[in-house]
mmCIF file of C-alpha atoms in Angstrom:
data_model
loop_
_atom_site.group_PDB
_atom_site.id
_atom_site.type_symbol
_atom_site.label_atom_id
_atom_site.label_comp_id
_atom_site.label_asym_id
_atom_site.label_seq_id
_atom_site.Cartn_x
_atom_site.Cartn_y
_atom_site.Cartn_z
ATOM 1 C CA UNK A 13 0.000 0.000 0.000
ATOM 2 C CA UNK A 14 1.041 3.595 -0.535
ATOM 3 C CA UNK A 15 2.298 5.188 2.751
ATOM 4 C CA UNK A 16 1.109 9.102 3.758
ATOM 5 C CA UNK A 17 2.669 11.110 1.371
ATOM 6 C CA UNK A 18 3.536 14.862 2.183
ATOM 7 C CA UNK A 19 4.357 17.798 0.561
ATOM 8 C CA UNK A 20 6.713 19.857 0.461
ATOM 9 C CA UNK A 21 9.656 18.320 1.803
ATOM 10 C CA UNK A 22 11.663 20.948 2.477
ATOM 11 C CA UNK A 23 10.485 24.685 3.511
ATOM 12 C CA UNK A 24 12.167 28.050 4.090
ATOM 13 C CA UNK A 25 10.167 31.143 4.974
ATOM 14 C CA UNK A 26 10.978 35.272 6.616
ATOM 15 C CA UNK A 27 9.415 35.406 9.629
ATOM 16 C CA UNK A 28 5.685 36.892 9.684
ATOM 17 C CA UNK A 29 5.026 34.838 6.185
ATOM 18 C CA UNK A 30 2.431 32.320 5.679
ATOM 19 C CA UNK A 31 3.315 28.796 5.196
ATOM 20 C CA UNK A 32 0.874 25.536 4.299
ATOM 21 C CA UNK A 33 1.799 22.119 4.336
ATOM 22 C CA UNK A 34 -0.500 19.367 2.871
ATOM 23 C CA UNK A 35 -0.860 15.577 3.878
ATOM 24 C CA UNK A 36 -2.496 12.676 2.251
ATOM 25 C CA UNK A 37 -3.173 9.718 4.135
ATOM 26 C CA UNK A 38 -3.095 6.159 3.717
ATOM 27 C CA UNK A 39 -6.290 5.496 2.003
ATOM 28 C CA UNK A 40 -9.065 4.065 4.411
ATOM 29 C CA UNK A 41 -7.591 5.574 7.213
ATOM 30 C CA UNK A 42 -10.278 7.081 9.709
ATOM 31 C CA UNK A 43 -7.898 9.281 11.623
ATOM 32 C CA UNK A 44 -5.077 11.628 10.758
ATOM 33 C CA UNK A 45 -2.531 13.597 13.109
ATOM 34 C CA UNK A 46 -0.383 16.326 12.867
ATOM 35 C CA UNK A 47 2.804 16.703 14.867
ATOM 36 C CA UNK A 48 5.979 18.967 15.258
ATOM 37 C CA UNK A 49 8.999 18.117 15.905
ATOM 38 C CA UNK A 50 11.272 20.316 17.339
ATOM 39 C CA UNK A 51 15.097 19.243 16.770
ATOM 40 C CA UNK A 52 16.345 17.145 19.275
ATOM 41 C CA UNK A 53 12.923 16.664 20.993
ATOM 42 C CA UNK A 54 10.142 13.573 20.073
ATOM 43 C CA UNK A 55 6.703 14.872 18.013
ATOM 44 C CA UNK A 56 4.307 16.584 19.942
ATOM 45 C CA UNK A 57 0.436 16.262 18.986
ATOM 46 C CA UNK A 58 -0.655 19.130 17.132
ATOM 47 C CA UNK A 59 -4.179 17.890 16.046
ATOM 48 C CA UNK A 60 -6.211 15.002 15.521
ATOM 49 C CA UNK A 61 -9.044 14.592 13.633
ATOM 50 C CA UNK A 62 -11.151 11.281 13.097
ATOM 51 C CA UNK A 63 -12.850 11.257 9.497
ATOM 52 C CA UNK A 64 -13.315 15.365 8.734
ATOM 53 C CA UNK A 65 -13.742 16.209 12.738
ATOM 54 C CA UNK A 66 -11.334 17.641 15.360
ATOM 55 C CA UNK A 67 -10.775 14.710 17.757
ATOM 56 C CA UNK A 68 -8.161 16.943 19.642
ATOM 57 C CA UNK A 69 -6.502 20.379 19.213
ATOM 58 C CA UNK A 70 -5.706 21.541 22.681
ATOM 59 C CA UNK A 71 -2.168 22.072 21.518
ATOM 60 C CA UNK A 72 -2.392 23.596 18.657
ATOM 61 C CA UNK A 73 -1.412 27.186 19.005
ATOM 62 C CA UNK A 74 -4.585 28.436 17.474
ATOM 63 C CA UNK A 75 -4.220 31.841 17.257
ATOM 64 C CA UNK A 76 -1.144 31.315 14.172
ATOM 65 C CA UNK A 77 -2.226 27.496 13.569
ATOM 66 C CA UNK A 78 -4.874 26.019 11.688
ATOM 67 C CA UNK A 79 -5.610 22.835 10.092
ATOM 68 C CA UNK A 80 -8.176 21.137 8.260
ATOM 69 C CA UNK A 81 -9.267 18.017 6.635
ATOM 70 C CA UNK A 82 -12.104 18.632 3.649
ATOM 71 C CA UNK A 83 -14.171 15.279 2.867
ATOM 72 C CA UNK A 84 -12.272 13.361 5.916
ATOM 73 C CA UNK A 85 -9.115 12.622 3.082
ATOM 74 C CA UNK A 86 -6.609 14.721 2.759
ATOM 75 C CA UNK A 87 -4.948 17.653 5.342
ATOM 76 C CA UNK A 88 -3.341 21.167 4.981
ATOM 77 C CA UNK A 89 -1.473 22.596 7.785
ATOM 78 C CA UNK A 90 -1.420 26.397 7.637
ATOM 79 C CA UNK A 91 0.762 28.710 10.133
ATOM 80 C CA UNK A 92 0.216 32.617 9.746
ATOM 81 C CA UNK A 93 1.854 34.457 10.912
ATOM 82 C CA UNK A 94 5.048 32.459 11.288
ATOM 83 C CA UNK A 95 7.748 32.900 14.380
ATOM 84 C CA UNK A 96 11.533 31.677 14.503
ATOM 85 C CA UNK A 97 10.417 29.009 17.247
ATOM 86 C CA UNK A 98 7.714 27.363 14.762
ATOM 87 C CA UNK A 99 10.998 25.939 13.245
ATOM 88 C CA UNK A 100 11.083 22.458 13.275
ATOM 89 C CA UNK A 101 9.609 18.805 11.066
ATOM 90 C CA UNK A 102 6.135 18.753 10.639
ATOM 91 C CA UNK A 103 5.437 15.354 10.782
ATOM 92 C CA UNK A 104 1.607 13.982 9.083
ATOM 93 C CA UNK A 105 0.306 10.251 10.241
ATOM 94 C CA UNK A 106 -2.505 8.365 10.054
ATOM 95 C CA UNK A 107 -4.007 5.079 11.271
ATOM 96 C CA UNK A 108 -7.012 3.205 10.889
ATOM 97 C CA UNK A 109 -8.979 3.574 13.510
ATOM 98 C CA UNK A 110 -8.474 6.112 16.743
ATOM 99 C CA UNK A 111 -8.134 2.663 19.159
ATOM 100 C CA UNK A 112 -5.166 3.063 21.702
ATOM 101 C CA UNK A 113 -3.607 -0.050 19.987
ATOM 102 C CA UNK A 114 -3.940 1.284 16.248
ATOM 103 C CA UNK A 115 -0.151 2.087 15.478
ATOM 104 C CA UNK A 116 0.422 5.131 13.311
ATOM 105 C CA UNK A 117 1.525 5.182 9.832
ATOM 106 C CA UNK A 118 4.054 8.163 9.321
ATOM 107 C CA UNK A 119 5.046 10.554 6.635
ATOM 108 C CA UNK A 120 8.578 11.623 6.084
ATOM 109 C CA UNK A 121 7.673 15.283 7.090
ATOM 110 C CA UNK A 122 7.825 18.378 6.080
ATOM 111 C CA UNK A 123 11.275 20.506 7.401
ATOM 112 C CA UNK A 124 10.205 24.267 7.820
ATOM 113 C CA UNK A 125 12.828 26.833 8.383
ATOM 114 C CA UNK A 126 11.839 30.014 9.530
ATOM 115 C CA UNK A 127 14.576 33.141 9.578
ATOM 116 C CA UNK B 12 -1.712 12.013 32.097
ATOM 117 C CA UNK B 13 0.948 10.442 31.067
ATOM 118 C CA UNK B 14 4.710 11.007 29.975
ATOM 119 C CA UNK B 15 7.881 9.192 29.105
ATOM 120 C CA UNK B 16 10.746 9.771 29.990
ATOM 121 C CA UNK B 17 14.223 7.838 27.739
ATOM 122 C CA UNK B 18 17.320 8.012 29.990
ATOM 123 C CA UNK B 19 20.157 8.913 27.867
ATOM 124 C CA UNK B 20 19.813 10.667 24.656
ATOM 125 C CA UNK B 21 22.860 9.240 22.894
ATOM 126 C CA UNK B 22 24.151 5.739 23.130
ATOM 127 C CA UNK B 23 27.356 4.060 21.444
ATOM 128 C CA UNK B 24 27.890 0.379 20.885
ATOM 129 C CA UNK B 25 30.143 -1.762 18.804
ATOM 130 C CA UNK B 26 28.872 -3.481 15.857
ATOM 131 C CA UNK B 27 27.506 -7.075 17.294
ATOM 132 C CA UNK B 28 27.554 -5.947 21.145
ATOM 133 C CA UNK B 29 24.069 -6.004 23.038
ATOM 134 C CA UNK B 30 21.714 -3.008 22.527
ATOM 135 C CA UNK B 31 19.787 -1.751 25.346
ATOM 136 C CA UNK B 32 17.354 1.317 25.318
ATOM 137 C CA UNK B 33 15.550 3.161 28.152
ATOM 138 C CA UNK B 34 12.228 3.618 29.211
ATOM 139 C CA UNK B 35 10.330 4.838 32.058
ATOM 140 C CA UNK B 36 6.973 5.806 31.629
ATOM 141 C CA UNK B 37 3.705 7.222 33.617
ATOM 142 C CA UNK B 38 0.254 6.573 33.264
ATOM 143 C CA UNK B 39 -2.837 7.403 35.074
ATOM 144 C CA UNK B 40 -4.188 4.318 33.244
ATOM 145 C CA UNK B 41 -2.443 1.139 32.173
ATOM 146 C CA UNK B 42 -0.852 2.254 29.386
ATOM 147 C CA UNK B 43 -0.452 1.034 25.642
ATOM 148 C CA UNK B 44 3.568 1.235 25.101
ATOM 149 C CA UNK B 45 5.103 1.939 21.761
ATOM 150 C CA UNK B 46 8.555 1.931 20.439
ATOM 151 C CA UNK B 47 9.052 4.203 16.965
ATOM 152 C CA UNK B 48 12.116 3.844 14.675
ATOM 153 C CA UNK B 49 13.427 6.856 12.693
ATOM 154 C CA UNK B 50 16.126 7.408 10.027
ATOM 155 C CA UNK B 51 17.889 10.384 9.061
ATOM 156 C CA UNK B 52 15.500 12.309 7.016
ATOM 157 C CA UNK B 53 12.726 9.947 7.346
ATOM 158 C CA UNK B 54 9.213 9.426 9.341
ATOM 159 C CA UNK B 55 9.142 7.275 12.098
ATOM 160 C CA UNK B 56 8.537 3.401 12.129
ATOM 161 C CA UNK B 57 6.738 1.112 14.558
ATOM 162 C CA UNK B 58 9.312 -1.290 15.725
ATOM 163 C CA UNK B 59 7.037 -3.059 18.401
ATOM 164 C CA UNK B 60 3.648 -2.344 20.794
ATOM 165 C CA UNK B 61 2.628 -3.637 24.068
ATOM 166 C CA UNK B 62 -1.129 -3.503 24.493
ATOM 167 C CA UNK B 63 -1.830 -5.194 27.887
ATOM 168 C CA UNK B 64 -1.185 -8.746 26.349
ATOM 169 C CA UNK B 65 2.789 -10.999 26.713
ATOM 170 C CA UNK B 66 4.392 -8.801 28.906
ATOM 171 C CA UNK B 67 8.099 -9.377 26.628
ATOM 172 C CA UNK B 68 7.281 -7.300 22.999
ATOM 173 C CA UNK B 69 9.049 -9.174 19.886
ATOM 174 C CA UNK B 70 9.110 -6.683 17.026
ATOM 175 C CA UNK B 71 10.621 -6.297 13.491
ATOM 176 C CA UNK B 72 14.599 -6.578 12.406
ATOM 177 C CA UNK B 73 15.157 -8.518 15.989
ATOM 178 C CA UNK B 74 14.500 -5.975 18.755
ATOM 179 C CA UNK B 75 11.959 -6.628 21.845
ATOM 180 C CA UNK B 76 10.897 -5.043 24.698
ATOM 181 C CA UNK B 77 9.409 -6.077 28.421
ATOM 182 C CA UNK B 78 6.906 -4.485 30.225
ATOM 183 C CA UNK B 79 7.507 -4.135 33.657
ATOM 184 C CA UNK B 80 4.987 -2.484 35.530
ATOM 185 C CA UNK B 81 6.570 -2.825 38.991
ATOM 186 C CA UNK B 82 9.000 -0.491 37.813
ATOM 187 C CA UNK B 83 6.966 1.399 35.316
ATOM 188 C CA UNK B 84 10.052 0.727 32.618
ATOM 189 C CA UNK B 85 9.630 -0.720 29.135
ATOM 190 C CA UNK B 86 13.289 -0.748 27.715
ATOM 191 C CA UNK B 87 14.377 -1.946 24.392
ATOM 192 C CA UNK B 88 17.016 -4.571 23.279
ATOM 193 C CA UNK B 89 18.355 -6.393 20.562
ATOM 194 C CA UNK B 90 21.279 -8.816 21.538
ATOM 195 C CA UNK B 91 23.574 -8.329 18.352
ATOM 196 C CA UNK B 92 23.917 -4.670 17.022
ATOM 197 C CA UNK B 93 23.954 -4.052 13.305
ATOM 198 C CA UNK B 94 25.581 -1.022 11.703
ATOM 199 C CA UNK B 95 21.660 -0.581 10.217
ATOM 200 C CA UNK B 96 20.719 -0.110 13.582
ATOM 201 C CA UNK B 97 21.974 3.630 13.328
ATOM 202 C CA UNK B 98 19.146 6.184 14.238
ATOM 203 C CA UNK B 99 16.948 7.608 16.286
ATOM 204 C CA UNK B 100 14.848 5.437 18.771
ATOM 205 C CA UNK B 101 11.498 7.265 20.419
ATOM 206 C CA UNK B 102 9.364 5.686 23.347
ATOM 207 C CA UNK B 103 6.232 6.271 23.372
ATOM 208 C CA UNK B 104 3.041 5.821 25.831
ATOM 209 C CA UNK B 105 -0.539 6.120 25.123
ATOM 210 C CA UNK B 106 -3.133 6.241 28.227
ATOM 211 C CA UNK B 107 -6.004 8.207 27.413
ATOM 212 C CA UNK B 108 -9.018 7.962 25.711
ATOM 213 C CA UNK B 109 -8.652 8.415 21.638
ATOM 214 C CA UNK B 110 -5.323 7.278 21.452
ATOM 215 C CA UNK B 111 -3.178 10.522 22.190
ATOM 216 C CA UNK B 112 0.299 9.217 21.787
ATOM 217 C CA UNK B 113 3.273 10.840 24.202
ATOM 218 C CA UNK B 114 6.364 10.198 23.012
ATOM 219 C CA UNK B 115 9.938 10.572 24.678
ATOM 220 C CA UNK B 116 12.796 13.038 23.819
ATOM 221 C CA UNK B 117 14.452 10.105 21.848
ATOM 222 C CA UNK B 118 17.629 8.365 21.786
ATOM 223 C CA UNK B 119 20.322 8.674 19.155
ATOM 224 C CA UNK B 120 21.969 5.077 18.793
ATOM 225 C CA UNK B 121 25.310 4.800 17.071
ATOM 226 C CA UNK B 122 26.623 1.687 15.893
ATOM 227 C CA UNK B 123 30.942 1.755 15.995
ATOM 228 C CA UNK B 124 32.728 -0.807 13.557
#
């Protein structure tokens, strides 16, 4: 099977720009997750939505943050205004179902520089 | 809640020596452990879960993992290192409700010739 694909790979934006990163799952897969992760630190949760509804979000710094997923498929993550500390991989994942035991399937991230 | 916490965030063995990875976690619940692989550049990949069933975790390319929940610890090993073995290795614990995985601050593991 295809794994989550994500674009772009690579990202490099002036602080106070607008950046969007997309994500498209494995197909079939009920629930998709956003994380970042900071160098040198694991992925922290972002957001989680199960088919096209927030599951969680209570990290997601929602006054620059936003994220959505149209028809419960495929994800864009948006940041506007962008900061220096928003630096970091912006890793996409899905799974199959939201059960504790459903592992998730990851994407190889998006790397967004900010100067 | 719940946390992890991986003691040592670099470790160094020789090619073909035992590898052994640290995990403590927490958990207001009994937890669902997870340990993620990741390569330079790359996402990360399940290497093995414990969900409340055989306390000792086989998972892919050889490593495995106990449970221990007297001392709240779910370490990794593999008893013959292989220069693939080179990357990052992430603990992970997930105790809540829809699956909100916590992962660790990760361990670098270098494999010397």
């Amino acid at each position: 099977e295809a794994g989550v694909a994500q674009s772009p790979r690579y990202k490099i934006i002036e602080k106070r720009q607008s950046v969007a990163f997309w994500c498209n799952p494995i197909s079939g897969h009920a629930t998709l997750y956003w994380y970042q992760q900071i160098l040198g630190q694991g992925p922290k949760l972002l957001i989680q939505f199960q088919n096209n509804g927030v599951v969680d979000d209570s990290q997601l710094p929602k006054d620059r943050f936003s994220a959505e997923r149209l028809k419960g498929v495929d994800s864009t993550l948006k940041i506007q205004p962008a900061k220096l500390e928003d630096s970091a991989v912006y890793l996409c994942a899905s799974s199959p179902r939201a059960g504790r035991d459903s592992p998730l399937h990851f994407g190889n991230g998006t790397r967004l520089t900010v100067t | 809640a719940q946390s992890v916490t991986q003691l040592g965030s670099h470790v160094s063995v020789s090619e073909g020596a035992l590898v052994l990875l640290r995990c403590n976690y927490s958990s207001s619940v009994p937890p669902y452990l997870f340990w993620y692989v990741q390569y330079p550049n790359q996402g990360l990949q399940l290497l093995l879960k414990y969900t409340s069933a055989a306390t000792l975790v086989k998972g892919i390319n050889g490593f495995e993992a106990e449970f221990k929940k007297s001392e709240t610890s779910f370490h990794l090993t593999k008893p013959s290192a292989h220069m693939s073995d080179a990357a990052e290795y992430f603990c992970a614990v997930s105790g809540g409700g829809a699956q909100k995985l916590v992962f660790g601050q990760g361990t670098r593991l270098t494999i010397n010739p």
